[in-house]
PDB file of C-alpha atoms in Angstrom:
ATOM      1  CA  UNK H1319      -2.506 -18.208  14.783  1.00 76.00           C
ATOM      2  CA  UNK H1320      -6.399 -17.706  14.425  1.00 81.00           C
ATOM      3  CA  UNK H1321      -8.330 -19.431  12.410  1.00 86.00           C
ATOM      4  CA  UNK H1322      -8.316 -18.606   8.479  1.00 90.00           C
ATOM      5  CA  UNK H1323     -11.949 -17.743   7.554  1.00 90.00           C
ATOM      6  CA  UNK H1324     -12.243 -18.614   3.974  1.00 84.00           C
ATOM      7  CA  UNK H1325     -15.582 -16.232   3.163  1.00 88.00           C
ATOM      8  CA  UNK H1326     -13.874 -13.285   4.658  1.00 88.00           C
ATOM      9  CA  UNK H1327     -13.262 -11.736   0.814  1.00 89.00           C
ATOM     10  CA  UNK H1328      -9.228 -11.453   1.856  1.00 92.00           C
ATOM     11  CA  UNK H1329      -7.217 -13.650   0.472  1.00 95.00           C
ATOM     12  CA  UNK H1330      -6.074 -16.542   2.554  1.00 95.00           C
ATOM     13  CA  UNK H1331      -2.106 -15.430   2.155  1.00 96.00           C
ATOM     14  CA  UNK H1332      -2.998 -12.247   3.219  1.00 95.00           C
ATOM     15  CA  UNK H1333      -5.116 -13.498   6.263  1.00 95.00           C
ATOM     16  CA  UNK H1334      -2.009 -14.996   7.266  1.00 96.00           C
ATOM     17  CA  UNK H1335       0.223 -12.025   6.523  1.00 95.00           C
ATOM     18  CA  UNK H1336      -1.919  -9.963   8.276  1.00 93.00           C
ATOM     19  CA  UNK H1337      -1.386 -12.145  11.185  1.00 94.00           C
ATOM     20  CA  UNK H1338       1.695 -11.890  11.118  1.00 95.00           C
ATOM     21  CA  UNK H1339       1.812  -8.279  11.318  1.00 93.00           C
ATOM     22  CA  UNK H1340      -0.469  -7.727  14.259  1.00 91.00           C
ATOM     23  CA  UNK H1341       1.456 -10.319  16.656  1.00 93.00           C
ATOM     24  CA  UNK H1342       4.555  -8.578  16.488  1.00 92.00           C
ATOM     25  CA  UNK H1343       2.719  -4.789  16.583  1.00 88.00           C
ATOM     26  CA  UNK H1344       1.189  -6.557  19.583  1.00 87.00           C
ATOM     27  CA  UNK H1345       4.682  -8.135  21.155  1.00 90.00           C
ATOM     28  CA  UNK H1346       3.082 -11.132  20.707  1.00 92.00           C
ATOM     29  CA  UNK H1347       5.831 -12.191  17.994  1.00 93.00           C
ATOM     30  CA  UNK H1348       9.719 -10.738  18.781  1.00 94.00           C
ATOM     31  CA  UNK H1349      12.768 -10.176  16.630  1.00 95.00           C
ATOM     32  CA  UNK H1350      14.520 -13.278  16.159  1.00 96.00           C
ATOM     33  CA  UNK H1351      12.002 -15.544  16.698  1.00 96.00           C
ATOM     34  CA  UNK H1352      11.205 -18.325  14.888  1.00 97.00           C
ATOM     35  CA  UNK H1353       7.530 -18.574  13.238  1.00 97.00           C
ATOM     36  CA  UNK H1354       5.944 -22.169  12.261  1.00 96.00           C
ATOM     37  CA  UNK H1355       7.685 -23.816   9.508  1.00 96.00           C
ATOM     38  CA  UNK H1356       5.780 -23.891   5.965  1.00 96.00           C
ATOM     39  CA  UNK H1357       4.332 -27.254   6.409  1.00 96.00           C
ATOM     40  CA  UNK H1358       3.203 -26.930  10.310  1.00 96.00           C
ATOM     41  CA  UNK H1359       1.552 -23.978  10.046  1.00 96.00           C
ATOM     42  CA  UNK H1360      -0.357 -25.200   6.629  1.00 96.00           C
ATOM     43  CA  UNK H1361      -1.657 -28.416   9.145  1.00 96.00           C
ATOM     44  CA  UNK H1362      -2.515 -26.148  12.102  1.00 95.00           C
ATOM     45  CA  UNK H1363      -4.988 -23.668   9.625  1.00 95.00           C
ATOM     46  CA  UNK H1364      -5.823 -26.624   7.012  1.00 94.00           C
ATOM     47  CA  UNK H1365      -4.815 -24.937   4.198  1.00 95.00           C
ATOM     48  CA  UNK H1366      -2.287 -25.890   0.860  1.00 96.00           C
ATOM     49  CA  UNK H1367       1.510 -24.893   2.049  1.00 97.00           C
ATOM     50  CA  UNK H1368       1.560 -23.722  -0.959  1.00 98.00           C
ATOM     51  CA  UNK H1369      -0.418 -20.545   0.507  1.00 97.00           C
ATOM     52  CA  UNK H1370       1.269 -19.826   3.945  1.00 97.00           C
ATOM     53  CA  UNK H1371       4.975 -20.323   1.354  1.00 97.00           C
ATOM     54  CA  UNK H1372       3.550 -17.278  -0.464  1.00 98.00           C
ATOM     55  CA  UNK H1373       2.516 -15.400   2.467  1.00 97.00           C
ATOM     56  CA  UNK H1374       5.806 -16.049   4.153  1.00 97.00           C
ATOM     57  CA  UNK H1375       7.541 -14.840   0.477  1.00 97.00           C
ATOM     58  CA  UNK H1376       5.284 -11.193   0.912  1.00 97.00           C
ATOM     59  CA  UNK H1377       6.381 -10.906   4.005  1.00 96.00           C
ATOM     60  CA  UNK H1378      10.273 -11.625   3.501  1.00 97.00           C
ATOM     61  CA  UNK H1379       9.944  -9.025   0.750  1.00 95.00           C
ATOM     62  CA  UNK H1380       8.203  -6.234   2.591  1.00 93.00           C
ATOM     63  CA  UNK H1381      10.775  -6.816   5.349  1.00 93.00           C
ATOM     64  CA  UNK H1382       8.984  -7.998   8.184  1.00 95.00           C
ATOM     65  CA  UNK H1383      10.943 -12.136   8.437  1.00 96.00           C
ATOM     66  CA  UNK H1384      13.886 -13.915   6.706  1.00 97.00           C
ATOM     67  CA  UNK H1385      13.874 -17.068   5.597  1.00 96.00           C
ATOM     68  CA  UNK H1386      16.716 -19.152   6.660  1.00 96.00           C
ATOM     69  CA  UNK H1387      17.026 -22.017   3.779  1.00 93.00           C
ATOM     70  CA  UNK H1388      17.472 -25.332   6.128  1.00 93.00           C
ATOM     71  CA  UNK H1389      16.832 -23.030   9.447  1.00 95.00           C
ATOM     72  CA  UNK H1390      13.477 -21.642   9.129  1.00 96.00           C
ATOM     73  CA  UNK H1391      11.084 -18.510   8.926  1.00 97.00           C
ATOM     74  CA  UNK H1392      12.522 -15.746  11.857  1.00 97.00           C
ATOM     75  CA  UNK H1393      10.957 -12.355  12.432  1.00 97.00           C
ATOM     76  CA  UNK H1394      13.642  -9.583  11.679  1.00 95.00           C
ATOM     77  CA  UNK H1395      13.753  -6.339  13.878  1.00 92.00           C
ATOM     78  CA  UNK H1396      12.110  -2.860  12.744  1.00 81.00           C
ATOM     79  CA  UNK H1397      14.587  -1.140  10.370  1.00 68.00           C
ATOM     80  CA  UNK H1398      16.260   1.651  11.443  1.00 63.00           C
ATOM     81  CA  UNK H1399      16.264   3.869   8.578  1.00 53.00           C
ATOM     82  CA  UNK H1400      12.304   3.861   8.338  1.00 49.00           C
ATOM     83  CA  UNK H1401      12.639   2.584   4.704  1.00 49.00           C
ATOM     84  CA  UNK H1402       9.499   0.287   5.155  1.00 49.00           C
ATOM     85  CA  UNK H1403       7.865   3.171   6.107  1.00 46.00           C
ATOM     86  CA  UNK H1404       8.590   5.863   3.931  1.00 37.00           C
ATOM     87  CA  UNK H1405       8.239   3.705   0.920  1.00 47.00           C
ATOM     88  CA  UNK H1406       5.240   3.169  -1.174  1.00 52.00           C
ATOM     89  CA  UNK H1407       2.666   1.881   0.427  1.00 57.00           C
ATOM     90  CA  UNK H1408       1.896  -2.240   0.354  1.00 57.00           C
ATOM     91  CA  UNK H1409      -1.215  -2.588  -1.254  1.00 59.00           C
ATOM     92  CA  UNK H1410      -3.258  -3.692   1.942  1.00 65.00           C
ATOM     93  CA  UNK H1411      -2.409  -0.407   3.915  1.00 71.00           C
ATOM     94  CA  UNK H1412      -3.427   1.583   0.263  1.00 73.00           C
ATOM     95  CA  UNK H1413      -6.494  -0.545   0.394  1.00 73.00           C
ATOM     96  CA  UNK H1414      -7.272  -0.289   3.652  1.00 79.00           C
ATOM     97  CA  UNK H1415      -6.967   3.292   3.787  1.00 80.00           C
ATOM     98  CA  UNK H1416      -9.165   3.624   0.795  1.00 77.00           C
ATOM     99  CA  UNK H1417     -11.961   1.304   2.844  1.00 79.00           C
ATOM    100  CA  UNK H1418     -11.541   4.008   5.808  1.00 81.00           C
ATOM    101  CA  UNK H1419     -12.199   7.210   3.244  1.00 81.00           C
ATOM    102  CA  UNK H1420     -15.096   5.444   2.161  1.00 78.00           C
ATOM    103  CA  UNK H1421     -16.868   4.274   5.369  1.00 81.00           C
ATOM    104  CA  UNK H1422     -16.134   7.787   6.658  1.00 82.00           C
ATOM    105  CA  UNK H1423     -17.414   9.483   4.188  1.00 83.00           C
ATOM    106  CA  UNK H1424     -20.958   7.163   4.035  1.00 83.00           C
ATOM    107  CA  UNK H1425     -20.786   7.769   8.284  1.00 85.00           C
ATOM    108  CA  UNK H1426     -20.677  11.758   7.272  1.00 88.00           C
ATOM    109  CA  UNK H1427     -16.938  12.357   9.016  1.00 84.00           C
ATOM    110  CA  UNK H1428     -14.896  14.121   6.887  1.00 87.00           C
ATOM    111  CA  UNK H1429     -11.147  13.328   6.212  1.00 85.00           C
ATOM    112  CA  UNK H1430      -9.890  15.500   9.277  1.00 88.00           C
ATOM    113  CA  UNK H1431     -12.022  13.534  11.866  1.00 88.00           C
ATOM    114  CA  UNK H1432     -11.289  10.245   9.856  1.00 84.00           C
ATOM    115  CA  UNK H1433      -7.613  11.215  10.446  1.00 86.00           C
ATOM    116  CA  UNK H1434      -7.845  12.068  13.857  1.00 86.00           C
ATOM    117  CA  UNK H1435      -9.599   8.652  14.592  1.00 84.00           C
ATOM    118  CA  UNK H1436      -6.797   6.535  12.727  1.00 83.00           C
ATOM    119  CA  UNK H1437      -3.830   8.839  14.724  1.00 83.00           C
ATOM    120  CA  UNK H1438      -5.825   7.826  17.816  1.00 82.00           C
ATOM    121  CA  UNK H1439      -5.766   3.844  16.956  1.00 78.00           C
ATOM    122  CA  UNK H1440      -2.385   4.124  15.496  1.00 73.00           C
ATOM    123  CA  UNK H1441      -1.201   5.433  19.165  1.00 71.00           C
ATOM    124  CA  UNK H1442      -2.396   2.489  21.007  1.00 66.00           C
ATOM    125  CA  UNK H1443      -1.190  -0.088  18.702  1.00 61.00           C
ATOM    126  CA  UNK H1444       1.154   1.411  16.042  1.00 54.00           C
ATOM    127  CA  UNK H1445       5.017   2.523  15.932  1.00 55.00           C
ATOM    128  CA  UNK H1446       6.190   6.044  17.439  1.00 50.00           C
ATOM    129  CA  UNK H1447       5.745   8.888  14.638  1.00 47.00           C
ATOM    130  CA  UNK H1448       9.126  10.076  14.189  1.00 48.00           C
ATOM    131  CA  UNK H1449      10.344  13.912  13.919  1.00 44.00           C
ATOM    132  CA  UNK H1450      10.631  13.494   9.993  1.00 45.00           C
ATOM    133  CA  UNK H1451       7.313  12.214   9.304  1.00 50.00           C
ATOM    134  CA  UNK H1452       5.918  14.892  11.690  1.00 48.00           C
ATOM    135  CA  UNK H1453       7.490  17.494   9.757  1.00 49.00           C
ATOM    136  CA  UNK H1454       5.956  15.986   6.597  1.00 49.00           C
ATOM    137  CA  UNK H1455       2.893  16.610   7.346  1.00 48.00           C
TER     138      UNK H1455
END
């Protein structure tokens, strides 16, 4: 994990969550493996375990670990049905969408080149589109 930056204006849970997220888009984290216990990871980033229990909780609930009373914190596989991503939105990916309307539109891009440039990160780092949400659109 990288360090927690306390100024950043994101709350330190969702530093962590967001962490969290990024390894396993990036491989760097893999279905089924275990993530540092509550306690560890609160020594390793300085912080109250109080914090990385609640970002651990956020992250059980939007699907993306279990936690394994006794066991541990483990990092469950994408869901097959796309649930997760046909459902409402988690409020960083609403918020952070709302940042990227607003620093396009102060840059002068309108919301078809804004688009375009988030389809073009979301190929190098994000999942496949599939057929349905294609045909949404």
């Amino acid at each position: 994990f990288l360090p927690i930056d306390p100024h950043s204006g994101l709350p330190v849970y969702r530093q962590i969550m967001e962490q969290v997220r990024r390894m396993v888009v990036a491989g760097r984290l893999r279905a089924g493996e275990k993530l540092p216990s509550v306690r560890d990871l609160a020594l390793e980033l300085g912080i109250n375990p109080l914090t990385v229990g609640k970002a651990y909780g956020e992250l059980e609930r939007d699907g993306v670990v279990e936690m394994r009373r006794g066991l541990g914190v483990f990092v469950l596989p994408p869901r097959e049905d796309g649930r997760d991503a046909r459902g409402p939105l988690p409020p960083g990916v609403g918020a952070a969408a709302r940042r990227l309307v607003l620093e396009a539109a102060q840059a002068g891009f309108t919301l078809a080149r804004a688009v375009r440039a988030l389809e073009g990160e979301g190929r190098e780092v994000g999942p496949k589109q599939d057929a349905a949400e294609r045909k949404d659109r």
